[in-house]
Coordinates of N, CA, C and O in Angstrom, one line a residue:
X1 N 0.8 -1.2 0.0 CA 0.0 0.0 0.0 C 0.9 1.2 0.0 O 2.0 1.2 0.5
X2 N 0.4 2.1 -0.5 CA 1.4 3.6 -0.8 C 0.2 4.8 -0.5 O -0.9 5.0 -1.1
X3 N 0.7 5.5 0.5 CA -0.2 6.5 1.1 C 0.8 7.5 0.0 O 1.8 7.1 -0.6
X4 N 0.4 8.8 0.1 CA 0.6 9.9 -1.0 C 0.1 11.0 -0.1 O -0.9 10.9 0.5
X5 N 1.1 12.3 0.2 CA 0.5 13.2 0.8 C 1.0 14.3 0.8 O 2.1 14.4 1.3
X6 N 0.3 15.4 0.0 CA 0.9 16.8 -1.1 C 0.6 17.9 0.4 O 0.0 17.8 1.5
X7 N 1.4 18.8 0.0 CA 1.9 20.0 0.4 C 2.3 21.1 -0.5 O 2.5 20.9 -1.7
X8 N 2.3 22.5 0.3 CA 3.2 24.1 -0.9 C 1.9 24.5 -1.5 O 2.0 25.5 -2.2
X9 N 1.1 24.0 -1.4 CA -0.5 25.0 -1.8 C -0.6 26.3 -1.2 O 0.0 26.9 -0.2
X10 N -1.5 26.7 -2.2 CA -2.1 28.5 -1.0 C -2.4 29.6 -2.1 O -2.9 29.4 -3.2
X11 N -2.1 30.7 -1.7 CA -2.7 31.7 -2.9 C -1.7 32.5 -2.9 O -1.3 33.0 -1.9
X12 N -1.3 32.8 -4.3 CA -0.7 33.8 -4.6 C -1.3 34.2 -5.7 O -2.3 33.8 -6.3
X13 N -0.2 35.5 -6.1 CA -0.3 36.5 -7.4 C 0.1 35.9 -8.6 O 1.1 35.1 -8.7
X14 N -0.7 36.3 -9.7 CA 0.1 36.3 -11.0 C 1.2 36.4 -11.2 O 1.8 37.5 -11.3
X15 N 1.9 35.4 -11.3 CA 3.6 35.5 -12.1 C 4.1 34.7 -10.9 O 5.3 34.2 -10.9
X16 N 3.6 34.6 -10.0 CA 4.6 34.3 -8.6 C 5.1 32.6 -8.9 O 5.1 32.0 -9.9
X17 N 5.3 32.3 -7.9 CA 6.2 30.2 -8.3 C 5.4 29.9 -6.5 O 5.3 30.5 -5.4
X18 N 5.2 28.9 -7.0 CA 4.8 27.7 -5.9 C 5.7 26.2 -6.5 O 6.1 25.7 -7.6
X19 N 5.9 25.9 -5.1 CA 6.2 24.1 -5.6 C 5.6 23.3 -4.2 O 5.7 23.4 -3.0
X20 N 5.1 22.4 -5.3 CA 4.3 21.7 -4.5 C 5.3 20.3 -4.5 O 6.2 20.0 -5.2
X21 N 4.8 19.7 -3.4 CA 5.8 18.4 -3.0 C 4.6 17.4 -2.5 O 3.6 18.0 -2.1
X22 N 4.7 15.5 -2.5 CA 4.2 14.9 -2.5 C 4.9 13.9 -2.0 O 5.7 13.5 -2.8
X23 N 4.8 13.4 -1.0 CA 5.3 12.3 -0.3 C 4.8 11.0 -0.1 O 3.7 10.8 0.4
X24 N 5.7 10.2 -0.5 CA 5.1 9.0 -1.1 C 5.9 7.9 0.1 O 7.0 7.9 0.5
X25 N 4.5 7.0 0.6 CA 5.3 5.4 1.7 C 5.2 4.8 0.9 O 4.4 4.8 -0.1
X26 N 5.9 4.0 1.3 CA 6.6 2.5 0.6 C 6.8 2.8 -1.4 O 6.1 3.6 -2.0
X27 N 7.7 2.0 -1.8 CA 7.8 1.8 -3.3 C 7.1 0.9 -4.3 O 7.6 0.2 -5.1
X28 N 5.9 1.1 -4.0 CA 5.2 0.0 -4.8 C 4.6 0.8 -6.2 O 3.5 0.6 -6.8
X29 N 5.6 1.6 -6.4 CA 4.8 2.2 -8.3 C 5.9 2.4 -8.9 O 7.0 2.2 -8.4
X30 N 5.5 2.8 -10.3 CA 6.6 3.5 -11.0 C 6.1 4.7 -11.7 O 7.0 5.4 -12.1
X31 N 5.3 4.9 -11.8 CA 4.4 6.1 -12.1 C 4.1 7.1 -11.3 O 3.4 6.8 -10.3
X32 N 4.4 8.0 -11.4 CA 4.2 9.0 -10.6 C 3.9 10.3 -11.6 O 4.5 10.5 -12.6
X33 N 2.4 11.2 -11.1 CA 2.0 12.2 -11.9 C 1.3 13.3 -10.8 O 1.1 13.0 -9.6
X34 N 0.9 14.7 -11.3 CA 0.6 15.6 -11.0 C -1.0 15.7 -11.8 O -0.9 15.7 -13.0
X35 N -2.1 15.7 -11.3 CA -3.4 16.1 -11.8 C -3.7 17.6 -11.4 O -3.3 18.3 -10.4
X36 N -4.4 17.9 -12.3 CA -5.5 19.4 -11.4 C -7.0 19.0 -12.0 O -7.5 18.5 -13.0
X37 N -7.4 19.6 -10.8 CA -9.1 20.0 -11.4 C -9.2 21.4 -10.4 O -8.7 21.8 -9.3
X38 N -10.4 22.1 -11.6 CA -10.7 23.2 -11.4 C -11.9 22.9 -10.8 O -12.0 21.7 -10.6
X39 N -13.2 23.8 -10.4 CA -14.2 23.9 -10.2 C -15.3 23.2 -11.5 O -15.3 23.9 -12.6
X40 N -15.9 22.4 -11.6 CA -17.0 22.2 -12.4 C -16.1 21.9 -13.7 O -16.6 22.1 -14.9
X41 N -15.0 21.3 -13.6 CA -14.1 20.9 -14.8 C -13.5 19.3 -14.0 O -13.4 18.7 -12.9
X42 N -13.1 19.1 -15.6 CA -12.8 17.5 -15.3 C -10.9 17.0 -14.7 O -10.0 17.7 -15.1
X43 N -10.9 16.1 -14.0 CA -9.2 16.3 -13.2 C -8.8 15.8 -14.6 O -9.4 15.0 -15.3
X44 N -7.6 16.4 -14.9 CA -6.4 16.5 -16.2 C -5.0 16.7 -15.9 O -4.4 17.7 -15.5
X45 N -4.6 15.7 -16.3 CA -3.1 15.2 -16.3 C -2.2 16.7 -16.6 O -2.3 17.4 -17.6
X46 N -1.5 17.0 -15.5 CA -0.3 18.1 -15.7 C 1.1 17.9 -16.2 O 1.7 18.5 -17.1
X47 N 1.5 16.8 -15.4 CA 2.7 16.3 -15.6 C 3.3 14.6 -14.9 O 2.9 14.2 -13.8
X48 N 4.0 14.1 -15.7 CA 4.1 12.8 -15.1 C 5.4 12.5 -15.6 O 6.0 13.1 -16.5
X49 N 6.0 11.5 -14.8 CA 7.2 10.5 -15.0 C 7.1 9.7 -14.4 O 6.2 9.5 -13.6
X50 N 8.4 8.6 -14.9 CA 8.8 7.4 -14.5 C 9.3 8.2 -13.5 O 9.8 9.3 -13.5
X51 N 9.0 7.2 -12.1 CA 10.5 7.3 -10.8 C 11.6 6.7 -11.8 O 12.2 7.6 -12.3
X52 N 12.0 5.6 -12.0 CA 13.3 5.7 -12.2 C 14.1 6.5 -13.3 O 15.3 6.7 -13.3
X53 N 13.1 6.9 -14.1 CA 14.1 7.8 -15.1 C 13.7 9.3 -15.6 O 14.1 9.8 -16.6
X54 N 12.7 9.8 -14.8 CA 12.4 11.1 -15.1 C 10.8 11.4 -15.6 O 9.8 10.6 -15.6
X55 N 10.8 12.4 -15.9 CA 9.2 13.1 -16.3 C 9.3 12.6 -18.2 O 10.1 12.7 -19.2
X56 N 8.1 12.1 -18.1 CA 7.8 11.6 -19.4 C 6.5 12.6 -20.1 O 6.1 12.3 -21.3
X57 N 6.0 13.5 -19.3 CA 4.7 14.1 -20.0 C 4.6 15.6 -19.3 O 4.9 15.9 -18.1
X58 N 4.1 16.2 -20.0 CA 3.5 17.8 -20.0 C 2.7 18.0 -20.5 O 2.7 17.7 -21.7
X59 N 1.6 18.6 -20.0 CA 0.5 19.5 -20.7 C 0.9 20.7 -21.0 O 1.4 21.5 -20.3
X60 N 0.4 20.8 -22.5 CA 0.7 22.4 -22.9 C 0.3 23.6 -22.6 O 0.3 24.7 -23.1
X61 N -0.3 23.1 -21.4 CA -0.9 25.0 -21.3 C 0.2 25.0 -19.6 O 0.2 25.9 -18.8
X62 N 0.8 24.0 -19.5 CA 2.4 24.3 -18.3 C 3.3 24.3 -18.8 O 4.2 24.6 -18.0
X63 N 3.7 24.0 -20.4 CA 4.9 23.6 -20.5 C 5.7 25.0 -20.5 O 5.3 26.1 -21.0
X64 N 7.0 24.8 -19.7 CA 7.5 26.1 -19.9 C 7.8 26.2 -18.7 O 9.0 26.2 -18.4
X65 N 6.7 26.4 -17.8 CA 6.2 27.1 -16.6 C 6.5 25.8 -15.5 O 7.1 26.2 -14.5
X66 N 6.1 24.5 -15.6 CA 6.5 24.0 -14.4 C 7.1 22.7 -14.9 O 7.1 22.2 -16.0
X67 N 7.6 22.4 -13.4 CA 9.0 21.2 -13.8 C 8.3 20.1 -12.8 O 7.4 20.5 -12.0
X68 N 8.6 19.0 -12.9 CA 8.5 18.1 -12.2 C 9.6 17.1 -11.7 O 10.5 16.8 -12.4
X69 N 9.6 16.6 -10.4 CA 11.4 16.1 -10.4 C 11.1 15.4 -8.9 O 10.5 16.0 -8.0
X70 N 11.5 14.1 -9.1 CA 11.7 13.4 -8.1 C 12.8 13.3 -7.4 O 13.9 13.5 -8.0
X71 N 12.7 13.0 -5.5 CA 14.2 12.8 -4.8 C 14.1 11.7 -4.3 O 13.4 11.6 -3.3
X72 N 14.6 10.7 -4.8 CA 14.5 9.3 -5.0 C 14.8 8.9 -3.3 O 14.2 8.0 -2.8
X73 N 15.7 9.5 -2.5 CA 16.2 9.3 -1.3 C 15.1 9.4 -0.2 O 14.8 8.6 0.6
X74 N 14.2 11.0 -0.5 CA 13.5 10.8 0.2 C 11.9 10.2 -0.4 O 10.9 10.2 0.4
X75 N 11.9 9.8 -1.7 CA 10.5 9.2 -2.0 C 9.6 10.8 -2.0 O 8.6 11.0 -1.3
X76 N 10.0 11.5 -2.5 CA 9.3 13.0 -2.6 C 9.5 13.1 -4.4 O 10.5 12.9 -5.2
X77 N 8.0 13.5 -4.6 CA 7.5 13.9 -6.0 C 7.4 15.5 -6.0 O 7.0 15.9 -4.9
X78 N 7.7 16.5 -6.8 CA 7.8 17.8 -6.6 C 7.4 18.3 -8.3 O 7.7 17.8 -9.4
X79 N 6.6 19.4 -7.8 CA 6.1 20.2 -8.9 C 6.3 21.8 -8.8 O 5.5 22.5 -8.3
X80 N 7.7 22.2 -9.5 CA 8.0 23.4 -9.3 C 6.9 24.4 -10.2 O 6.9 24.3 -11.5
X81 N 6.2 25.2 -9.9 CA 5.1 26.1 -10.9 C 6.0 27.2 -10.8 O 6.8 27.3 -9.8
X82 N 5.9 27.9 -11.9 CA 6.3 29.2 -11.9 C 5.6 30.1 -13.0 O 5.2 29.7 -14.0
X83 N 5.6 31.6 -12.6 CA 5.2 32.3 -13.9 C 3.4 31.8 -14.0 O 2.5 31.8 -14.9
X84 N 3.3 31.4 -12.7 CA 1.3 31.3 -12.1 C 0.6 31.9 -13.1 O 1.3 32.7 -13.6
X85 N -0.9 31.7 -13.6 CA -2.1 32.1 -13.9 C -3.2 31.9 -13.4 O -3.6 30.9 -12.9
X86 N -3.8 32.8 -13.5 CA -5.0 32.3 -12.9 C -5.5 31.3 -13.5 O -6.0 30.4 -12.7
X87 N -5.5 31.1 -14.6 CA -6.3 29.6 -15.4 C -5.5 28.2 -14.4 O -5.9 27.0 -14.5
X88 N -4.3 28.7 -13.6 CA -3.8 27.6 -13.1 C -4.4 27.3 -11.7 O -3.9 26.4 -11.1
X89 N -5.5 28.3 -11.2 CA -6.1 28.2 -10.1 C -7.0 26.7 -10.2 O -7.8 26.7 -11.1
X90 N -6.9 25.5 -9.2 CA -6.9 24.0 -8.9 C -6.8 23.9 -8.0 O -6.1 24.7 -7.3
X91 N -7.8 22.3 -7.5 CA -6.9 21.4 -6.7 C -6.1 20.7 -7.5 O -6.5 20.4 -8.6
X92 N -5.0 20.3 -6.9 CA -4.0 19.6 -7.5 C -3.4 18.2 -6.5 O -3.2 18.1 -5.3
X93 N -3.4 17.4 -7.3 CA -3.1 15.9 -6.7 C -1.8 15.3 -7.2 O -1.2 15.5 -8.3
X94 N -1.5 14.6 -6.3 CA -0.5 13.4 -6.9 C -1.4 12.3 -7.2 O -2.5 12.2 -6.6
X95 N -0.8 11.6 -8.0 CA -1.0 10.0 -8.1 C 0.1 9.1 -8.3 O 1.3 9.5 -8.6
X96 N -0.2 8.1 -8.3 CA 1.0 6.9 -8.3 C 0.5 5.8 -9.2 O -0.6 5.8 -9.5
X97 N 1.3 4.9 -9.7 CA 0.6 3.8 -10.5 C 1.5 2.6 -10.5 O 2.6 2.9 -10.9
X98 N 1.2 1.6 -10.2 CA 2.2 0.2 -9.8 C 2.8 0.0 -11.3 O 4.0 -0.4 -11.3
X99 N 2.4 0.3 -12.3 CA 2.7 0.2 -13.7 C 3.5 1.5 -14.4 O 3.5 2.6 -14.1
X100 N 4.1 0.9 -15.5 CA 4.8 2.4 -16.2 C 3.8 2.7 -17.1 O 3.2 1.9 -17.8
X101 N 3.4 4.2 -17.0 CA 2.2 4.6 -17.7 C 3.7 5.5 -18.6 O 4.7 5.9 -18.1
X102 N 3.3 5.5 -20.2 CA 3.9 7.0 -21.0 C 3.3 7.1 -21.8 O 3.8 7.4 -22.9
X103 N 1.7 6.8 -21.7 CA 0.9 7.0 -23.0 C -0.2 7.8 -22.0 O -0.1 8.0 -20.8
X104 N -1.4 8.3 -22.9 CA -2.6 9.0 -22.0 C -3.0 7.6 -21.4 O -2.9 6.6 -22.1
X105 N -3.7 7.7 -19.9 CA -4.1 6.3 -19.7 C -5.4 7.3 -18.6 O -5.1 8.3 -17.9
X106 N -6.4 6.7 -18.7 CA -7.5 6.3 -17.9 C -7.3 6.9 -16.3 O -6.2 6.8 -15.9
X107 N -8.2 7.4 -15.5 CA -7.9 8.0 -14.0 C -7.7 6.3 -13.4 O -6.8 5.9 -12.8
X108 N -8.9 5.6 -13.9 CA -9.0 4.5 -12.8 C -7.5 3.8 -13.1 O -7.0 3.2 -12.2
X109 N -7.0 3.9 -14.1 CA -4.9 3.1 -14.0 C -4.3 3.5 -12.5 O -3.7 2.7 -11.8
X110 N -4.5 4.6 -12.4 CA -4.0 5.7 -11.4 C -4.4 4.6 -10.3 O -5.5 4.0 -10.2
X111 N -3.2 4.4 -9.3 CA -3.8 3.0 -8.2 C -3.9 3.4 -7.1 O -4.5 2.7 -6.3
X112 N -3.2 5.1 -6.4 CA -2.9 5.8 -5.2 C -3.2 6.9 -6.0 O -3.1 7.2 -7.1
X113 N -3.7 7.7 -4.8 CA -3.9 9.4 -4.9 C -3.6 9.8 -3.8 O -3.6 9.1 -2.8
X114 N -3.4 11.4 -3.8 CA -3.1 12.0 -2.6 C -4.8 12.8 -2.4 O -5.8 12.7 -3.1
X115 N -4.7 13.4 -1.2 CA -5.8 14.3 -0.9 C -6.2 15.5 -2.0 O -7.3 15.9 -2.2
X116 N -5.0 16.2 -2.6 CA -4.9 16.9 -2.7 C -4.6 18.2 -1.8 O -4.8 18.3 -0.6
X117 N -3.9 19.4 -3.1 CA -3.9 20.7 -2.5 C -4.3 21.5 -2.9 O -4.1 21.4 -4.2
X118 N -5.0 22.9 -2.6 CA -5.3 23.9 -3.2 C -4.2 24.6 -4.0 O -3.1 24.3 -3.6
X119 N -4.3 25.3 -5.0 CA -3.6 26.2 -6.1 C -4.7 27.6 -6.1 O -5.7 27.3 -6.6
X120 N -4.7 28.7 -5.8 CA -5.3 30.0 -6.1 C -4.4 30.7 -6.6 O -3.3 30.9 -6.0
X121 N -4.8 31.5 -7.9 CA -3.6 32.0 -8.6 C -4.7 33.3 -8.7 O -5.8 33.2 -9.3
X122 N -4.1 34.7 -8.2 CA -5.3 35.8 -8.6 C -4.5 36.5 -9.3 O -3.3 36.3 -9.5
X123 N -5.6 37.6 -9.9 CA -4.7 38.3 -11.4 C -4.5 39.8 -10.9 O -4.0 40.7 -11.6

């Protein structure tokens, strides 16, 4: 079992950087990704990678703007934002997946999630 549990949420300004971090027990995935959902919108893939070899995916309305990067030592998933918009105002989640996902795959693949964290980005 793999509990998942995100942090670095909150509200800032336009343009400002958050990074959010996700802390992952035990090693039972290899998948590891970033979701958001907005209000009355559907949760959508931000960013993902393999743990052992890096970030394999970006959505284009972040690319540019946030990085994704694992610290293999302490089992911490991190999502650096920077250069905020409001369109990036979400809850934002980790997930995990016992499998290597590098194609679009389905929410129910996703085997662990975190609670999520707030994102408010005002203009």
């Amino acid at each position: 079992q793999v509990q998942l549990v995100e942090s670095g949420g909150g509200l800032v300004q336009a343009g400002d950087s958050l990074r959010l971090s996700c802390a992952a027990s035990g090693r039972a995935f290899r998948t590891m990704a970033w979701f958001r959902q907005a209000p009355g919108q559907e949760r959508e893939l931000v960013a993902r990678l393999i743990w052992t070899s890096g970030p394999t995916y970006y959505a284009d309305s972040v690319k540019g703007r946030f990085t994704t990067s694992r610290d293999t030592d302490k089992n911490t998933l991190h999502l650096q934002m920077n250069n905020l918009k409001p369109e990036d105002t979400a809850v934002y989640y980790c997930a995990a997946a016992r499998r290597g996902i590098i194609t679009p795959a389905p929410l129910k693949d996703w085997d662990y999630w975190g609670q999520g964290t707030q994102v408010t980005v005002s203009s």
